[in-house]
PDB file of N, CA and C in Angstrom:
ATOM      1  N   MET Y 291      -4.099   0.288  20.413  1.00  0.00           N
ATOM      2  CA  MET Y 291      -3.847  -0.056  21.792  1.00  0.00           C
ATOM      3  C   MET Y 291      -5.169  -0.013  22.539  1.00  0.00           C
ATOM      4  N   MET Y 292      -5.419  -1.059  23.261  1.00  0.00           N
ATOM      5  CA  MET Y 292      -6.600  -1.096  24.127  1.00  0.00           C
ATOM      6  C   MET Y 292      -6.143  -0.736  25.530  1.00  0.00           C
ATOM      7  N   LEU Y 293      -6.949   0.085  26.216  1.00  0.00           N
ATOM      8  CA  LEU Y 293      -6.560   0.562  27.531  1.00  0.00           C
ATOM      9  C   LEU Y 293      -7.804   0.746  28.380  1.00  0.00           C
ATOM     10  N   ASN Y 294      -7.771   0.252  29.598  1.00  0.00           N
ATOM     11  CA  ASN Y 294      -8.870   0.458  30.538  1.00  0.00           C
ATOM     12  C   ASN Y 294      -8.406   1.436  31.601  1.00  0.00           C
ATOM     13  N   LEU Y 295      -9.200   2.471  31.836  1.00  0.00           N
ATOM     14  CA  LEU Y 295      -8.852   3.501  32.809  1.00  0.00           C
ATOM     15  C   LEU Y 295      -9.977   3.695  33.808  1.00  0.00           C
ATOM     16  N   LYS Y 296      -9.609   3.984  35.036  1.00  0.00           N
ATOM     17  CA  LYS Y 296     -10.597   4.395  36.028  1.00  0.00           C
ATOM     18  C   LYS Y 296     -10.398   5.893  36.210  1.00  0.00           C
ATOM     19  N   ILE Y 297     -11.392   6.660  35.828  1.00  0.00           N
ATOM     20  CA  ILE Y 297     -11.305   8.115  35.906  1.00  0.00           C
ATOM     21  C   ILE Y 297     -12.414   8.611  36.812  1.00  0.00           C
ATOM     22  N   GLU Y 298     -12.016   9.395  37.827  1.00  0.00           N
ATOM     23  CA  GLU Y 298     -12.979   9.907  38.796  1.00  0.00           C
ATOM     24  C   GLU Y 298     -12.734  11.391  39.030  1.00  0.00           C
ATOM     25  N   GLY Y 299     -13.671  12.014  39.698  1.00  0.00           N
ATOM     26  CA  GLY Y 299     -13.495  13.395  40.122  1.00  0.00           C
ATOM     27  C   GLY Y 299     -13.482  14.378  38.967  1.00  0.00           C
ATOM     28  N   LEU Y 300     -12.612  15.378  39.067  1.00  0.00           N
ATOM     29  CA  LEU Y 300     -12.546  16.437  38.062  1.00  0.00           C
ATOM     30  C   LEU Y 300     -12.266  15.907  36.656  1.00  0.00           C
ATOM     31  N   PRO Y 301     -11.296  14.995  36.471  1.00  0.00           N
ATOM     32  CA  PRO Y 301     -11.079  14.482  35.112  1.00  0.00           C
ATOM     33  C   PRO Y 301     -12.344  13.859  34.513  1.00  0.00           C
ATOM     34  N   GLU Y 302     -13.105  13.155  35.331  1.00  0.00           N
ATOM     35  CA  GLU Y 302     -14.355  12.555  34.858  1.00  0.00           C
ATOM     36  C   GLU Y 302     -15.349  13.639  34.452  1.00  0.00           C
ATOM     37  N   GLU Y 303     -15.443  14.691  35.262  1.00  0.00           N
ATOM     38  CA  GLU Y 303     -16.359  15.792  34.949  1.00  0.00           C
ATOM     39  C   GLU Y 303     -15.958  16.477  33.648  1.00  0.00           C
ATOM     40  N   VAL Y 304     -14.664  16.670  33.463  1.00  0.00           N
ATOM     41  CA  VAL Y 304     -14.180  17.313  32.236  1.00  0.00           C
ATOM     42  C   VAL Y 304     -14.520  16.458  31.018  1.00  0.00           C
ATOM     43  N   ILE Y 305     -14.284  15.167  31.113  1.00  0.00           N
ATOM     44  CA  ILE Y 305     -14.596  14.266  29.994  1.00  0.00           C
ATOM     45  C   ILE Y 305     -16.085  14.310  29.674  1.00  0.00           C
ATOM     46  N   ASN Y 306     -16.919  14.228  30.697  1.00  0.00           N
ATOM     47  CA  ASN Y 306     -18.366  14.287  30.480  1.00  0.00           C
ATOM     48  C   ASN Y 306     -18.776  15.612  29.850  1.00  0.00           C
ATOM     49  N   GLU Y 307     -18.157  16.703  30.287  1.00  0.00           N
ATOM     50  CA  GLU Y 307     -18.485  18.030  29.742  1.00  0.00           C
ATOM     51  C   GLU Y 307     -18.075  18.139  28.271  1.00  0.00           C
ATOM     52  N   LEU Y 308     -16.938  17.565  27.926  1.00  0.00           N
ATOM     53  CA  LEU Y 308     -16.507  17.575  26.525  1.00  0.00           C
ATOM     54  C   LEU Y 308     -17.521  16.868  25.632  1.00  0.00           C
ATOM     55  N   VAL Y 309     -18.082  15.786  26.137  1.00  0.00           N
ATOM     56  CA  VAL Y 309     -19.088  15.040  25.370  1.00  0.00           C
ATOM     57  C   VAL Y 309     -20.401  15.813  25.329  1.00  0.00           C
ATOM     58  N   GLU Y 310     -20.836  16.334  26.472  1.00  0.00           N
ATOM     59  CA  GLU Y 310     -22.103  17.070  26.535  1.00  0.00           C
ATOM     60  C   GLU Y 310     -22.091  18.308  25.644  1.00  0.00           C
ATOM     61  N   ARG Y 311     -20.967  18.991  25.577  1.00  0.00           N
ATOM     62  CA  ARG Y 311     -20.863  20.199  24.740  1.00  0.00           C
ATOM     63  C   ARG Y 311     -20.688  19.861  23.260  1.00  0.00           C
ATOM     64  N   GLY Y 312     -20.491  18.599  22.960  1.00  0.00           N
ATOM     65  CA  GLY Y 312     -20.322  18.188  21.569  1.00  0.00           C
ATOM     66  C   GLY Y 312     -18.911  18.386  21.044  1.00  0.00           C
ATOM     67  N   ILE Y 313     -17.970  18.680  21.926  1.00  0.00           N
ATOM     68  CA  ILE Y 313     -16.579  18.839  21.514  1.00  0.00           C
ATOM     69  C   ILE Y 313     -16.010  17.482  21.120  1.00  0.00           C
ATOM     70  N   ALA Y 314     -16.401  16.458  21.854  1.00  0.00           N
ATOM     71  CA  ALA Y 314     -16.019  15.081  21.541  1.00  0.00           C
ATOM     72  C   ALA Y 314     -17.297  14.273  21.367  1.00  0.00           C
ATOM     73  N   SER Y 315     -17.263  13.305  20.472  1.00  0.00           N
ATOM     74  CA  SER Y 315     -18.470  12.516  20.206  1.00  0.00           C
ATOM     75  C   SER Y 315     -18.748  11.482  21.293  1.00  0.00           C
ATOM     76  N   ASN Y 316     -17.704  11.073  22.013  1.00  0.00           N
ATOM     77  CA  ASN Y 316     -17.876  10.116  23.110  1.00  0.00           C
ATOM     78  C   ASN Y 316     -16.698  10.247  24.074  1.00  0.00           C
ATOM     79  N   LYS Y 317     -16.722   9.492  25.149  1.00  0.00           N
ATOM     80  CA  LYS Y 317     -15.681   9.607  26.174  1.00  0.00           C
ATOM     81  C   LYS Y 317     -14.309   9.191  25.647  1.00  0.00           C
ATOM     82  N   SER Y 318     -14.278   8.168  24.826  1.00  0.00           N
ATOM     83  CA  SER Y 318     -12.995   7.736  24.253  1.00  0.00           C
ATOM     84  C   SER Y 318     -12.390   8.842  23.401  1.00  0.00           C
ATOM     85  N   GLU Y 319     -13.226   9.481  22.619  1.00  0.00           N
ATOM     86  CA  GLU Y 319     -12.761  10.582  21.771  1.00  0.00           C
ATOM     87  C   GLU Y 319     -12.278  11.752  22.620  1.00  0.00           C
ATOM     88  N   ALA Y 320     -12.942  12.014  23.736  1.00  0.00           N
ATOM     89  CA  ALA Y 320     -12.517  13.088  24.642  1.00  0.00           C
ATOM     90  C   ALA Y 320     -11.109  12.812  25.174  1.00  0.00           C
ATOM     91  N   ILE Y 321     -10.842  11.572  25.517  1.00  0.00           N
ATOM     92  CA  ILE Y 321      -9.507  11.207  26.013  1.00  0.00           C
ATOM     93  C   ILE Y 321      -8.477  11.341  24.897  1.00  0.00           C
ATOM     94  N   ARG Y 322      -8.829  10.916  23.683  1.00  0.00           N
ATOM     95  CA  ARG Y 322      -7.913  11.069  22.547  1.00  0.00           C
ATOM     96  C   ARG Y 322      -7.580  12.537  22.315  1.00  0.00           C
ATOM     97  N   LEU Y 323      -8.600  13.395  22.382  1.00  0.00           N
ATOM     98  CA  LEU Y 323      -8.374  14.832  22.187  1.00  0.00           C
ATOM     99  C   LEU Y 323      -7.438  15.394  23.252  1.00  0.00           C
ATOM    100  N   ALA Y 324      -7.607  14.948  24.491  1.00  0.00           N
ATOM    101  CA  ALA Y 324      -6.733  15.415  25.573  1.00  0.00           C
ATOM    102  C   ALA Y 324      -5.287  14.989  25.317  1.00  0.00           C
ATOM    103  N   ILE Y 325      -5.096  13.767  24.857  1.00  0.00           N
ATOM    104  CA  ILE Y 325      -3.746  13.283  24.565  1.00  0.00           C
ATOM    105  C   ILE Y 325      -3.125  14.104  23.441  1.00  0.00           C
ATOM    106  N   LEU Y 326      -3.907  14.378  22.401  1.00  0.00           N
ATOM    107  CA  LEU Y 326      -3.396  15.186  21.292  1.00  0.00           C
ATOM    108  C   LEU Y 326      -3.067  16.604  21.743  1.00  0.00           C
ATOM    109  N   HIS Y 327      -3.870  17.136  22.670  1.00  0.00           N
ATOM    110  CA  HIS Y 327      -3.592  18.469  23.209  1.00  0.00           C
ATOM    111  C   HIS Y 327      -2.235  18.478  23.919  1.00  0.00           C
ATOM    112  N   TYR Y 328      -1.974  17.475  24.738  1.00  0.00           N
ATOM    113  CA  TYR Y 328      -0.689  17.398  25.433  1.00  0.00           C
ATOM    114  C   TYR Y 328       0.456  17.183  24.449  1.00  0.00           C
ATOM    115  N   ASN Y 329       0.231  16.408  23.427  1.00  0.00           N
ATOM    116  CA  ASN Y 329       1.241  16.226  22.391  1.00  0.00           C
ATOM    117  C   ASN Y 329       1.597  17.566  21.767  1.00  0.00           C
ATOM    118  N   ASP Y 330       0.589  18.336  21.437  1.00  0.00           N
ATOM    119  CA  ASP Y 330       0.806  19.651  20.835  1.00  0.00           C
ATOM    120  C   ASP Y 330       1.499  20.588  21.824  1.00  0.00           C
ATOM    121  N   HIS Y 331       1.057  20.567  23.074  1.00  0.00           N
ATOM    122  CA  HIS Y 331       1.599  21.455  24.110  1.00  0.00           C
ATOM    123  C   HIS Y 331       3.084  21.188  24.365  1.00  0.00           C
ATOM    124  N   TYR Y 332       3.463  19.922  24.441  1.00  0.00           N
ATOM    125  CA  TYR Y 332       4.844  19.569  24.747  1.00  0.00           C
ATOM    126  C   TYR Y 332       5.697  19.301  23.507  1.00  0.00           C
ATOM    127  N   GLY Y 333       5.090  19.361  22.328  1.00  0.00           N
ATOM    128  CA  GLY Y 333       5.841  19.176  21.091  1.00  0.00           C
ATOM    129  C   GLY Y 333       6.480  17.807  20.949  1.00  0.00           C
ATOM    130  N   ILE Y 334       5.775  16.776  21.393  1.00  0.00           N
ATOM    131  CA  ILE Y 334       6.323  15.417  21.343  1.00  0.00           C
ATOM    132  C   ILE Y 334       6.502  14.964  19.895  1.00  0.00           C
ATOM    133  N   LYS Y 335       5.460  15.039  19.111  1.00  0.00           N
ATOM    134  CA  LYS Y 335       5.544  14.722  17.685  1.00  0.00           C
ATOM    135  C   LYS Y 335       4.632  15.692  16.953  1.00  0.00           C
ATOM    136  N   PRO Y 336       5.187  16.471  16.030  1.00  0.00           N
ATOM    137  CA  PRO Y 336       4.353  17.426  15.299  1.00  0.00           C
ATOM    138  C   PRO Y 336       3.191  16.721  14.589  1.00  0.00           C
ATOM    139  N   ILE Y 337       2.009  17.292  14.720  1.00  0.00           N
ATOM    140  CA  ILE Y 337       0.807  16.706  14.111  1.00  0.00           C
ATOM    141  C   ILE Y 337       0.997  16.555  12.602  1.00  0.00           C
ATOM    142  N   LYS Y 338       1.588  17.555  11.967  1.00  0.00           N
ATOM    143  CA  LYS Y 338       1.778  17.501  10.516  1.00  0.00           C
ATOM    144  C   LYS Y 338       2.614  16.280  10.134  1.00  0.00           C
ATOM    145  N   GLU Y 339       3.686  16.047  10.883  1.00  0.00           N
ATOM    146  CA  GLU Y 339       4.545  14.887  10.614  1.00  0.00           C
ATOM    147  C   GLU Y 339       3.760  13.591  10.780  1.00  0.00           C
ATOM    148  N   TYR Y 340       2.965  13.508  11.838  1.00  0.00           N
ATOM    149  CA  TYR Y 340       2.152  12.313  12.081  1.00  0.00           C
ATOM    150  C   TYR Y 340       1.164  12.101  10.939  1.00  0.00           C
ATOM    151  N   LEU Y 341       0.470  13.169  10.541  1.00  0.00           N
ATOM    152  CA  LEU Y 341      -0.538  13.039   9.486  1.00  0.00           C
ATOM    153  C   LEU Y 341       0.097  12.637   8.162  1.00  0.00           C
ATOM    154  N   GLU Y 342       1.268  13.186   7.870  1.00  0.00           N
ATOM    155  CA  GLU Y 342       1.958  12.805   6.639  1.00  0.00           C
ATOM    156  C   GLU Y 342       2.343  11.326   6.675  1.00  0.00           C
ATOM    157  N   ASP Y 343       2.851  10.872   7.819  1.00  0.00           N
ATOM    158  CA  ASP Y 343       3.205   9.457   7.962  1.00  0.00           C
ATOM    159  C   ASP Y 343       1.968   8.578   7.812  1.00  0.00           C
ATOM    160  N   GLU Y 344       0.891   8.965   8.476  1.00  0.00           N
ATOM    161  CA  GLU Y 344      -0.351   8.192   8.440  1.00  0.00           C
ATOM    162  C   GLU Y 344      -0.913   8.136   7.020  1.00  0.00           C
ATOM    163  N   LEU Y 345      -0.886   9.261   6.322  1.00  0.00           N
ATOM    164  CA  LEU Y 345      -1.381   9.317   4.952  1.00  0.00           C
ATOM    165  C   LEU Y 345      -0.547   8.421   4.037  1.00  0.00           C
ATOM    166  N   ALA Y 346       0.766   8.441   4.206  1.00  0.00           N
ATOM    167  CA  ALA Y 346       1.641   7.602   3.382  1.00  0.00           C
ATOM    168  C   ALA Y 346       1.351   6.124   3.612  1.00  0.00           C
ATOM    169  N   VAL Y 347       1.175   5.736   4.857  1.00  0.00           N
ATOM    170  CA  VAL Y 347       0.882   4.334   5.178  1.00  0.00           C
ATOM    171  C   VAL Y 347      -0.449   3.921   4.571  1.00  0.00           C
ATOM    172  N   ARG Y 348      -1.471   4.756   4.727  1.00  0.00           N
ATOM    173  CA  ARG Y 348      -2.793   4.425   4.167  1.00  0.00           C
ATOM    174  C   ARG Y 348      -2.735   4.305   2.651  1.00  0.00           C
ATOM    175  N   LYS Y 349      -1.993   5.197   2.005  1.00  0.00           N
ATOM    176  CA  LYS Y 349      -1.871   5.157   0.549  1.00  0.00           C
ATOM    177  C   LYS Y 349      -1.178   3.864   0.112  1.00  0.00           C
ATOM    178  N   MET Y 350      -0.106   3.474   0.811  1.00  0.00           N
ATOM    179  CA  MET Y 350       0.593   2.232   0.469  1.00  0.00           C
ATOM    180  C   MET Y 350      -0.307   1.019   0.676  1.00  0.00           C
ATOM    181  N   GLN Y 351      -1.087   1.017   1.759  1.00  0.00           N
ATOM    182  CA  GLN Y 351      -2.009  -0.095   2.005  1.00  0.00           C
ATOM    183  C   GLN Y 351      -3.063  -0.161   0.907  1.00  0.00           C
ATOM    184  N   TYR Y 352      -3.572   0.993   0.501  1.00  0.00           N
ATOM    185  CA  TYR Y 352      -4.573   1.051  -0.566  1.00  0.00           C
ATOM    186  C   TYR Y 352      -3.987   0.494  -1.868  1.00  0.00           C
ATOM    187  N   LEU Y 353      -2.776   0.926  -2.209  1.00  0.00           N
ATOM    188  CA  LEU Y 353      -2.151   0.443  -3.441  1.00  0.00           C
ATOM    189  C   LEU Y 353      -1.899  -1.062  -3.385  1.00  0.00           C
ATOM    190  N   ASP Y 354      -1.458  -1.561  -2.232  1.00  0.00           N
ATOM    191  CA  ASP Y 354      -1.257  -3.007  -2.077  1.00  0.00           C
ATOM    192  C   ASP Y 354      -2.562  -3.768  -2.297  1.00  0.00           C
ATOM    193  N   GLU Y 355      -3.665  -3.249  -1.762  1.00  0.00           N
ATOM    194  CA  GLU Y 355      -4.975  -3.888  -1.948  1.00  0.00           C
ATOM    195  C   GLU Y 355      -5.373  -3.880  -3.418  1.00  0.00           C
ATOM    196  N   GLN Y 356      -5.149  -2.756  -4.089  1.00  0.00           N
ATOM    197  CA  GLN Y 356      -5.493  -2.647  -5.505  1.00  0.00           C
ATOM    198  C   GLN Y 356      -4.678  -3.632  -6.342  1.00  0.00           C
ATOM    199  N   ILE Y 357      -3.412  -3.772  -6.030  1.00  0.00           N
ATOM    200  CA  ILE Y 357      -2.549  -4.722  -6.752  1.00  0.00           C
ATOM    201  C   ILE Y 357      -3.021  -6.148  -6.499  1.00  0.00           C
ATOM    202  N   ALA Y 358      -3.336  -6.468  -5.246  1.00  0.00           N
ATOM    203  CA  ALA Y 358      -3.798  -7.818  -4.898  1.00  0.00           C
ATOM    204  C   ALA Y 358      -5.104  -8.165  -5.606  1.00  0.00           C
ATOM    205  N   LYS Y 359      -5.970  -7.180  -5.810  1.00  0.00           N
ATOM    206  CA  LYS Y 359      -7.249  -7.398  -6.485  1.00  0.00           C
ATOM    207  C   LYS Y 359      -7.107  -7.388  -8.005  1.00  0.00           C
ATOM    208  N   GLY Y 360      -5.908  -7.091  -8.486  1.00  0.00           N
ATOM    209  CA  GLY Y 360      -5.684  -7.052  -9.926  1.00  0.00           C
ATOM    210  C   GLY Y 360      -6.162  -5.769 -10.574  1.00  0.00           C
ATOM    211  N   LYS Y 361      -6.431  -4.755  -9.799  1.00  0.00           N
ATOM    212  CA  LYS Y 361      -6.920  -3.487 -10.339  1.00  0.00           C
ATOM    213  C   LYS Y 361      -5.784  -2.537 -10.701  1.00  0.00           C
ATOM    214  N   ARG Y 362      -4.582  -2.856 -10.243  1.00  0.00           N
ATOM    215  CA  ARG Y 362      -3.392  -2.078 -10.588  1.00  0.00           C
ATOM    216  C   ARG Y 362      -2.299  -3.046 -10.991  1.00  0.00           C
ATOM    217  N   LYS Y 363      -1.423  -2.570 -11.848  1.00  0.00           N
ATOM    218  CA  LYS Y 363      -0.340  -3.410 -12.337  1.00  0.00           C
ATOM    219  C   LYS Y 363       0.987  -2.746 -11.976  1.00  0.00           C
ATOM    220  N   LEU Y 364       1.920  -3.551 -11.502  1.00  0.00           N
ATOM    221  CA  LEU Y 364       3.263  -3.053 -11.253  1.00  0.00           C
ATOM    222  C   LEU Y 364       4.055  -3.135 -12.544  1.00  0.00           C
ATOM    223  N   ILE Y 365       4.816  -2.095 -12.818  1.00  0.00           N
ATOM    224  CA  ILE Y 365       5.686  -2.118 -13.990  1.00  0.00           C
ATOM    225  C   ILE Y 365       7.105  -1.795 -13.541  1.00  0.00           C
ATOM    226  N   SER Y 366       8.050  -2.225 -14.348  1.00  0.00           N
ATOM    227  CA  SER Y 366       9.453  -1.981 -14.018  1.00  0.00           C
ATOM    228  C   SER Y 366       9.811  -0.535 -14.353  1.00  0.00           C
ATOM    229  N   ALA Y 367      10.954  -0.106 -13.858  1.00  0.00           N
ATOM    230  CA  ALA Y 367      11.430   1.242 -14.171  1.00  0.00           C
ATOM    231  C   ALA Y 367      11.641   1.376 -15.676  1.00  0.00           C
ATOM    232  N   LYS Y 368      12.127   0.301 -16.289  1.00  0.00           N
ATOM    233  CA  LYS Y 368      12.367   0.316 -17.734  1.00  0.00           C
ATOM    234  C   LYS Y 368      11.058   0.519 -18.499  1.00  0.00           C
ATOM    235  N   GLU Y 369      10.004  -0.191 -18.081  1.00  0.00           N
ATOM    236  CA  GLU Y 369       8.695  -0.035 -18.731  1.00  0.00           C
ATOM    237  C   GLU Y 369       8.142   1.370 -18.513  1.00  0.00           C
ATOM    238  N   ALA Y 370       8.343   1.909 -17.319  1.00  0.00           N
ATOM    239  CA  ALA Y 370       7.820   3.234 -17.003  1.00  0.00           C
ATOM    240  C   ALA Y 370       8.503   4.314 -17.837  1.00  0.00           C
ATOM    241  N   LEU Y 371       9.781   4.142 -18.076  1.00  0.00           N
ATOM    242  CA  LEU Y 371      10.515   5.139 -18.851  1.00  0.00           C
ATOM    243  C   LEU Y 371      10.264   5.024 -20.354  1.00  0.00           C
ATOM    244  N   GLY Y 372       9.780   3.866 -20.783  1.00  0.00           N
ATOM    245  CA  GLY Y 372       9.470   3.684 -22.198  1.00  0.00           C
ATOM    246  C   GLY Y 372      10.678   3.943 -23.075  1.00  0.00           C
ATOM    247  N   LYS Y 373      10.531   4.876 -24.013  1.00  0.00           N
ATOM    248  CA  LYS Y 373      11.617   5.144 -24.963  1.00  0.00           C
ATOM    249  C   LYS Y 373      12.846   5.762 -24.289  1.00  0.00           C
ATOM    250  N   TYR Y 374      12.694   6.230 -23.066  1.00  0.00           N
ATOM    251  CA  TYR Y 374      13.826   6.818 -22.345  1.00  0.00           C
ATOM    252  C   TYR Y 374      14.538   5.803 -21.455  1.00  0.00           C
ATOM    253  N   SER Y 375      14.178   4.536 -21.571  1.00  0.00           N
ATOM    254  CA  SER Y 375      14.752   3.495 -20.712  1.00  0.00           C
ATOM    255  C   SER Y 375      16.261   3.361 -20.892  1.00  0.00           C
ATOM    256  N   LYS Y 376      16.772   3.794 -22.031  1.00  0.00           N
ATOM    257  CA  LYS Y 376      18.222   3.712 -22.250  1.00  0.00           C
ATOM    258  C   LYS Y 376      18.987   4.586 -21.254  1.00  0.00           C
ATOM    259  N   LEU Y 377      18.305   5.521 -20.611  1.00  0.00           N
ATOM    260  CA  LEU Y 377      18.954   6.373 -19.611  1.00  0.00           C
ATOM    261  C   LEU Y 377      19.334   5.594 -18.358  1.00  0.00           C
ATOM    262  N   LEU Y 378      18.707   4.439 -18.155  1.00  0.00           N
ATOM    263  CA  LEU Y 378      19.016   3.610 -16.995  1.00  0.00           C
ATOM    264  C   LEU Y 378      20.348   2.888 -17.148  1.00  0.00           C
ATOM    265  N   GLU Y 379      20.813   2.748 -18.362  1.00  0.00           N
ATOM    266  CA  GLU Y 379      22.026   1.961 -18.633  1.00  0.00           C
ATOM    267  C   GLU Y 379      23.280   2.742 -18.351  1.00  0.00           C
TER     268      GLU Y 379
END
């Protein structure tokens, strides 16, 4: 999401201080950190749940890329089970 904000006064000073102290690498990162802080404070979405979802999506995207490049091969459940494939019947 792209977002343009006009920030003045105390919020601007806080953002600048976060960057100056090295807590955030830039102003955008300072705003992201503030949003995550409020998420944690109000329990909107647990960070662990978000990270697990994000990791799963990245892993699926990586596997899709590997398959598209021919570096991974999809096999059927029957092929994966090998000699135990009769259990599927």
